[in-house]
C-alpha cells in the first residue's frame, strides 16, 4: 500500500533539490567532482539525457578510485542477462525487450464460470463477491498435481480506491484554505457519500482470490470452471487460533468465544508455506476503525501503539463492529497472519496468533535444515520492527495434514541489529525477561496481542518501515526491504538505519549463522542504500555499474527466483519524486556485481509494483500492478491513465500481469 497519508513536505523533490544546489557555490579545487565522474560514465555508456543531466556535486571520494572500481564493475559478473528498460513515466507498462507482459486478471474479471460480467456503472456487492477484487498485492502460486503448467494463483486484495472505482462519486473541487495567515486556492478530490452499497462493495473488493490457472501454448489463462476458485472478503468466516484464541481481549458481542471473526483486512504481502497453504498478512488494519473507546477502556494504551482507530474507511457508519465505541475489542481481531488452505474451497481460514499482532507486511518462509519452518515478517510502520517465527515442530513432507497446525506453536522473535554487525533475535516469550505480569503481560496471549510493546521492552531496533522480509534458501541470507522514513531525525540514526530523513529506503541483508534460519544470533550488513546515486547528498550505494535506469527508491516487495537471485519491486517512485514510476528491478547480491541493479519492468503512472512471484520453472514472473492511475488529482472520470483497457467506458483497473520470455526460457537468463 502506498502511504497515502505521508505529508507532501516529506518528499525530496530532486529537481528542486538540484536547482537549490546550483545556488550553493562551486568547489574551488580542480578535482573532478562525483558529478563529473558519473557524468562521464553515463555519457560513455550512452545514457546521458538532457533533463537527466547530472548536477556537479563536490565530494571527498577519490575520483580515481571510483573510476577504477567503475571499470572493474562494468566488466562485472552480473547474474542477470536482459536488456534494461528505460526508466520514466507514462500511461502504460514496459517490460524488457524480448519479453511479453500479458494482463491475466483485472479488477472485476470473472472468477467463476457464472460470475456476472464486469459492469462498472452497475456495481453491486453481490457481483463483486464473484469477481476479482481491487488492488492486487501479494501473488502466490501453488502447483496442482505436481505440474508446472497448472496451479492455483492466490492473490491478496489489499485495499480500495473508491474515488477510482465508482462513477460520478468523487469530484475535483477548488477550495480556499488559510495557512499562516495567507489564504490560497487548492484543488482537491472530494469523495461522495459512503452509502451502505458503496461500503459493502468495498468490503467485497477486499480480501483475496484463489483461482486455478493453466498455461497453454506458453500463455497463462484462468480456469473459470475450476471447483477450487474462491473469493475471500471482509465477510468470510475465519477462526482465531494459537495463544490469543478465546482470550477476553478478543471477545465481542457477536463472538463471545473470542475465536470466530468475520473477514480479513488490508492484506498486503503474504507467503505460501512448504505445505501449500497461503498466508495473507493483515497490515494497516487500524485504518478501518472509527469512534472512541469507552472511557477508561483497557485497550486505550495498546490501540495508541497501533494507531487505531484511524478512520480511513468509514465502514463503522454501517457496520457496528468497525466502531470501537460499540465493539471495543474488534481491532484486536485484526493485525494477524491468516492461513488459508486453498486446496479446500470450504476451508475456514485461520488467524495464527502465535505470529504476533502487528502491521504485517508479509509472511515469507523457508524450510530450515532441521525441518522446522521459519517465517519472516516486517511490521510496516516508521520505527517498527523486524520479526521471525520458528515453528516448534518439524515439517512433514509425507503427510500434509500433519503440518496444518504447525503455525500454532513456536517462538516469535524480534530483531536487534547491533553495531558490531551482529543481529540478536530476541524471543517474545511470556515470563522471560521483561515480558511478565509486572509489565502487563499476564500470559502469552498478551504478548502476541501487544507484540509491538513486547518488542519495545526487549530493545528491538527501530527500523525505517520494514516491508517484505525474504529468506533466500540458496544462500542462507535474508533480505529486509526498508522502504523509507523521512521522520528519522539526525541523531536518531542507528547502524542498520543510517540515514536521517531517509526518503528512499534501503535493504538490509542478514546472514543467518551456518545457514541455520532458526539461529538467534546472526550477522547483518547493508546491501543497498536507495535513491539517485548521482545526487551525493542522497547517499545511495548502488554499484557504479548501475545505469541511470537501474537505481530506484522505496523498496517494498521482493522475490528470490529459482536461481537464488533477488528481484525488488517498489512503492512510491513517481515523476515528482524520482522521475520514474515504480517497477521491478533485478539486484545482484553476490560477487563483484553486488549492489548492481537493472530495471526489468515498470508500471503505468500512479501504480505501485506488487507481487513479484516466480513460478517454479522460473519462466514466468507474476506481477501485481496496484492502484494504477492514482497520481495527482485522480477520479473515476479523470484517472491518470486508463490502463489496462484504455477504453473511455472502462475505469483504470488494478491487474495481475504474467511476464514470460518470447520463445520460452528462464527470466533474466540469456
Ligand atoms: Fe501494504 Fe507496507 O505495504
Ligand atoms: Ca507493500
Ligand atoms: Ca516477497
PDB file of C-alpha atoms and ligand atoms in Angstrom, residues 364 468 470 558-559, ligand 3:
ATOM      1  CA  UNK A 364       7.604 -15.416   3.698  1.00  0.00           C
ATOM      2  CA  UNK A 468       8.899  -7.606   2.728  1.00  0.00           C
ATOM      3  CA  UNK A 470      12.561 -12.571   2.224  1.00  0.00           C
ATOM      4  CA  UNK A 558      10.879  -8.723  -3.291  1.00  0.00           C
ATOM      5  CA  UNK A 559      11.287 -12.233  -4.567  1.00  0.00           C
TER       6      UNK A 559
HETATM    7 CA1  LIG B   3       8.142 -11.484  -1.255  1.00  0.00          CA
END
